[in-house]
Amino acid sequence: MSGFSADWLALREPHDLRARSGEIVSMVAASLDALPSLQIVDLACGTGSTLRALSPHLPVRQHWRLVDNDLGLLGRAKAMPLANHVTVAATPLDLNRDLETALDGPTDLVTTSALLDLVSNTWLDRLVVEIAARSIPFYASLTYDGRIEIAPGDPADGEIISAINAHQTIEKGFGPALGPAAAKAAIEGFERVGYIAAHRRSDWIIGPRDRDIQEAIFSGWADAAGEIGLAPAKAASWLMRRREFIAAGLSSLRVGHLDLLAAPIGKR
Ligand SMILES: C[S@@+](CC[C@H](N)C(=O)[O-])C[C@H]1O[C@@H](n2cnc3c(N)ncnc32)[C@H](O)[C@@H]1O
């Protein structure tokens, strides 16, 4: 399952929804509650997970500009059923090249989810500058922050986790990726331009019954560890032991994420 495939996004969405910080969502809604209608831009929207998660918490008329460079995912996002007070426009853009175009036009809120760990420090700085220049609040959910806890423990877990965190920094189309450093860099970046950055943990807490997502995560991690240089036999035997724990109904996992609301002072 690829990192951006519709199947993977569908598998992770219920876990994302459970993990999202309700406090940050409430702060996002409060930051917008004086406005009679909303123009929202969702960067790297995938199939529309942030729209589905956030729009029910915003009681006013909303128009979402959904931006992604994957036409298949955008097509699915555009086809989703919507409440009467929500409209969407799908905008195919490469955000590495055309970030400024994506932010063009009247905008009350910029959102994204599961994107910031993929981008480079340079691109993040550009995003911060462009958003601050427009004085818009920014809601970024589910930024991976490097914390992983797996139970029951296995002697190779530490090596696998280090390999995954190294793999996270490989270029994903935006220059060298921030990976686990992204959440902190985003907070600091927005604070530097005078924004208030509220953040809360939004960890995936995945239990023994969540077998499908564990299988997908662990096999993806074994591949990633192999790509970064871990001996293939070591990664394969780790995956075999993890699969035995999953099959026995014993395996659980926490993956650390952070949700962020960055708002110009006076707008939170
Ligand atoms: C991990 S997925 C997250 C999708 C969605 N936000 C969610 O939470 O389900 C990352 C998304 O970034 C998009 N993406 C990656 N590189 C991009 C680029 N250069 N321009 C626009 N979108 C990009 C992918 O197509 C994918 O939809």
XYZ file of C-alpha atoms and ligand atoms in Angstrom:
295
model
C 0.000 0.000 0.000
C 1.657 3.265 -1.073
C 2.012 6.271 1.258
C -0.668 8.248 -0.578
C -2.882 5.492 -2.035
C -6.639 5.832 -1.608
C -6.655 2.436 0.157
C -4.081 3.577 2.705
C -5.854 6.901 3.284
C -9.156 5.050 3.829
C -7.517 2.637 6.266
C -5.958 5.416 8.343
C -8.892 7.866 8.303
C -10.867 6.395 11.264
C -7.665 6.332 13.331
C -6.887 9.906 12.283
C -10.398 10.977 13.216
C -10.099 9.402 16.674
C -6.640 10.907 17.168
C -7.423 14.494 16.125
C -7.371 16.841 19.095
C -10.932 17.929 19.894
C -9.495 20.886 21.796
C -7.677 22.154 18.714
C -10.815 21.648 16.585
C -12.786 23.720 19.129
C -10.116 26.439 18.977
C -10.280 26.429 15.170
C -14.071 26.828 15.319
C -13.780 29.591 17.942
C -11.212 31.464 15.833
C -13.754 31.660 13.000
C -17.016 32.102 14.864
C -17.435 35.795 14.051
C -17.574 35.064 10.315
C -20.925 34.530 8.562
C -19.416 32.230 5.901
C -16.023 30.635 5.369
C -13.526 30.170 2.552
C -11.167 27.334 3.462
C -8.141 26.007 1.559
C -7.102 22.417 2.338
C -3.532 21.732 1.206
C -2.725 18.154 0.117
C -6.321 17.148 0.749
C -6.042 13.498 -0.327
C -9.611 12.195 -0.448
C -10.893 14.967 1.859
C -10.220 13.665 5.362
C -9.849 17.144 6.907
C -13.044 18.385 5.269
C -14.941 15.400 6.701
C -13.399 15.905 10.140
C -13.713 19.681 10.452
C -16.740 20.843 8.482
C -19.353 19.431 10.947
C -17.820 21.656 13.642
C -18.279 24.838 11.596
C -21.983 25.707 11.576
C -21.861 28.364 8.835
C -21.794 28.204 5.028
C -18.384 26.887 3.914
C -16.589 26.781 0.592
C -13.545 24.484 0.525
C -10.803 24.714 -2.110
C -9.283 21.233 -2.066
C -5.718 21.128 -3.380
C -3.661 18.067 -4.282
C -1.459 16.954 -7.162
C -3.070 13.499 -7.369
C -6.056 13.653 -9.705
C -7.415 10.296 -8.538
C -7.518 11.390 -4.893
C -8.944 14.795 -5.831
C -11.692 13.085 -7.858
C -12.698 11.040 -4.813
C -12.621 14.135 -2.600
C -14.863 16.017 -4.990
C -17.334 13.129 -5.249
C -18.008 12.864 -1.512
C -21.523 13.646 -0.235
C -21.708 17.043 1.433
C -24.022 18.870 3.805
C -26.144 21.574 2.127
C -24.090 24.406 3.564
C -20.765 23.008 2.272
C -19.425 23.369 -1.274
C -16.063 22.273 -2.692
C -13.820 23.043 -5.642
C -11.025 20.645 -6.527
C -7.762 22.325 -7.566
C -5.012 20.169 -9.035
C -1.674 21.788 -8.161
C 1.848 20.762 -7.309
C 2.253 22.468 -3.950
C 6.018 22.445 -4.202
C 5.839 24.582 -7.328
C 2.544 26.426 -6.918
C 1.970 26.988 -3.210
C 1.318 30.710 -3.731
C -1.352 29.945 -6.382
C -3.064 27.573 -3.957
C -3.358 30.404 -1.431
C -4.638 32.973 -3.935
C -8.092 34.397 -3.364
C -10.135 35.221 -0.268
C -9.282 32.726 2.486
C -10.378 32.551 6.121
C -8.513 29.364 7.085
C -5.782 27.152 5.642
C -5.826 23.501 6.679
C -3.729 20.427 6.085
C -3.279 16.988 7.604
C -0.460 14.464 7.481
C 1.562 16.772 5.244
C 4.088 18.756 7.264
C 6.378 15.789 8.025
C 6.768 15.301 4.249
C 7.994 18.818 3.497
C 11.388 20.488 3.774
C 12.386 23.267 6.127
C 12.627 25.611 3.129
C 9.089 24.793 1.972
C 7.744 25.107 5.517
C 9.349 28.568 5.823
C 7.690 29.534 2.535
C 4.323 28.308 3.809
C 4.703 30.247 7.058
C 5.648 33.458 5.214
C 2.776 33.139 2.705
C 0.181 32.434 5.389
C 1.453 35.195 7.692
C 1.493 37.686 4.790
C -2.238 37.014 4.383
C -2.846 36.992 8.154
C -4.808 33.711 7.948
C -5.113 31.068 10.688
C -3.592 27.653 9.935
C -4.801 24.277 11.191
C -2.347 21.397 10.628
C -3.329 18.047 12.075
C -1.580 14.720 12.396
C 2.012 15.762 11.901
C 4.173 12.753 12.817
C 6.545 13.710 15.645
C 8.928 10.748 15.908
C 7.402 8.956 18.919
C 6.601 5.274 18.464
C 5.721 2.742 21.168
C 5.114 -0.878 20.253
C 3.897 -3.617 22.591
C 4.885 -6.318 23.260
C 8.489 -5.194 22.841
C 10.919 -6.924 20.492
C 14.740 -6.682 20.609
C 14.804 -5.192 17.066
C 12.159 -2.483 17.711
C 14.740 0.219 18.530
C 16.692 -0.367 15.337
C 13.506 -0.412 13.245
C 12.220 2.810 14.827
C 15.561 4.585 14.227
C 15.501 3.396 10.609
C 11.928 4.647 10.116
C 12.767 8.051 11.549
C 15.778 8.264 9.220
C 13.593 7.159 6.285
C 11.103 9.895 7.153
C 13.687 12.507 6.166
C 14.058 11.243 2.585
C 12.812 13.709 -0.039
C 9.070 13.372 -0.769
C 8.829 16.021 -3.498
C 9.467 19.118 -1.374
C 13.230 18.810 -0.761
C 14.774 16.905 2.197
C 11.813 16.073 4.437
C 11.576 17.372 8.004
C 10.092 14.052 9.166
C 10.002 13.893 12.984
C 11.325 17.484 13.238
C 8.336 18.967 11.394
C 5.946 19.585 14.275
C 8.490 21.567 16.322
C 9.683 23.455 13.229
C 6.104 24.479 12.382
C 5.405 25.744 15.907
C 8.654 27.714 15.979
C 8.152 29.028 12.451
C 4.718 30.464 13.224
C 5.872 31.882 16.560
C 8.716 33.672 14.743
C 6.212 35.549 12.559
C 4.202 36.620 15.603
C 1.506 33.927 15.513
C 0.178 32.129 18.577
C 0.728 28.406 18.094
C -1.557 26.136 20.125
C -0.676 22.472 19.875
C -1.869 19.185 21.315
C -0.909 15.557 20.861
C -2.973 13.572 18.365
C -1.424 10.129 18.673
C -2.735 7.073 16.925
C -3.577 4.586 19.663
C -3.961 1.329 17.829
C -5.213 -1.688 19.723
C -4.970 -5.462 19.271
C -8.227 -5.549 17.261
C -6.942 -3.052 14.676
C -5.203 -5.806 12.778
C -5.423 -4.411 9.239
C -3.767 -1.113 9.982
C -1.088 -2.792 12.096
C -0.308 -5.158 9.240
C -0.067 -2.201 6.823
C 2.057 -0.110 9.191
C 4.483 -2.848 10.163
C 4.996 -4.091 6.612
C 5.531 -0.500 5.433
C 8.062 0.013 8.217
C 9.938 -3.200 7.378
C 10.199 -2.038 3.735
C 11.312 1.448 4.821
C 13.938 0.004 7.184
C 15.269 -2.158 4.322
C 15.408 0.871 2.007
C 17.443 2.839 4.523
C 20.016 0.054 4.883
C 18.830 -2.387 7.572
C 19.724 -5.971 6.592
C 16.681 -7.360 4.718
C 16.772 -10.597 6.759
C 16.625 -8.587 10.005
C 13.663 -6.501 8.797
C 11.881 -9.642 7.534
C 12.325 -11.571 10.773
C 11.132 -8.549 12.812
C 8.032 -8.354 10.605
C 7.412 -12.078 11.048
C 7.503 -11.761 14.847
C 5.235 -8.697 14.774
C 2.751 -10.604 12.598
C 2.707 -13.397 15.166
C 1.807 -10.876 17.890
C -0.955 -9.437 15.661
C -2.363 -12.903 14.931
C -2.342 -13.739 18.659
C -4.346 -10.548 19.397
C -1.520 -9.170 21.544
C -0.107 -6.350 19.458
C -0.686 -2.657 20.096
C 0.969 0.527 18.998
C 1.110 4.269 19.612
C 2.349 6.631 16.910
C 3.002 10.208 17.998
C 1.405 13.090 16.130
C 0.783 16.727 16.852
C -2.138 18.988 15.927
C -1.468 22.685 15.573
C -3.559 25.813 15.318
C -1.418 28.809 14.421
C -3.327 32.067 14.490
C -2.399 35.724 14.100
C -2.617 37.447 17.470
C -6.157 38.660 18.050
C -7.683 35.997 15.778
C -7.663 32.999 18.137
C -0.260 11.451 3.718
S -1.324 12.067 2.478
C -2.475 13.035 3.420
C -3.780 13.253 2.699
C -4.877 13.934 3.523
N -4.495 15.263 3.946
C -5.234 13.083 4.711
O -4.927 13.451 5.853
O -5.829 12.010 4.496
C -0.338 13.299 1.689
C -1.025 13.996 0.542
O -0.121 14.935 -0.036
C -0.333 14.949 -1.433
N 0.883 15.492 -2.044
C 2.132 14.983 -1.980
N 2.979 15.750 -2.671
C 2.239 16.783 -3.187
C 2.564 17.919 -3.998
N 3.798 18.147 -4.422
N 1.551 18.758 -4.330
C 0.288 18.532 -3.898
N -0.066 17.479 -3.128
C 0.911 16.614 -2.784
C -0.588 13.489 -1.765
O -1.188 13.316 -3.032
C -1.473 13.081 -0.599
O -2.831 13.320 -0.880
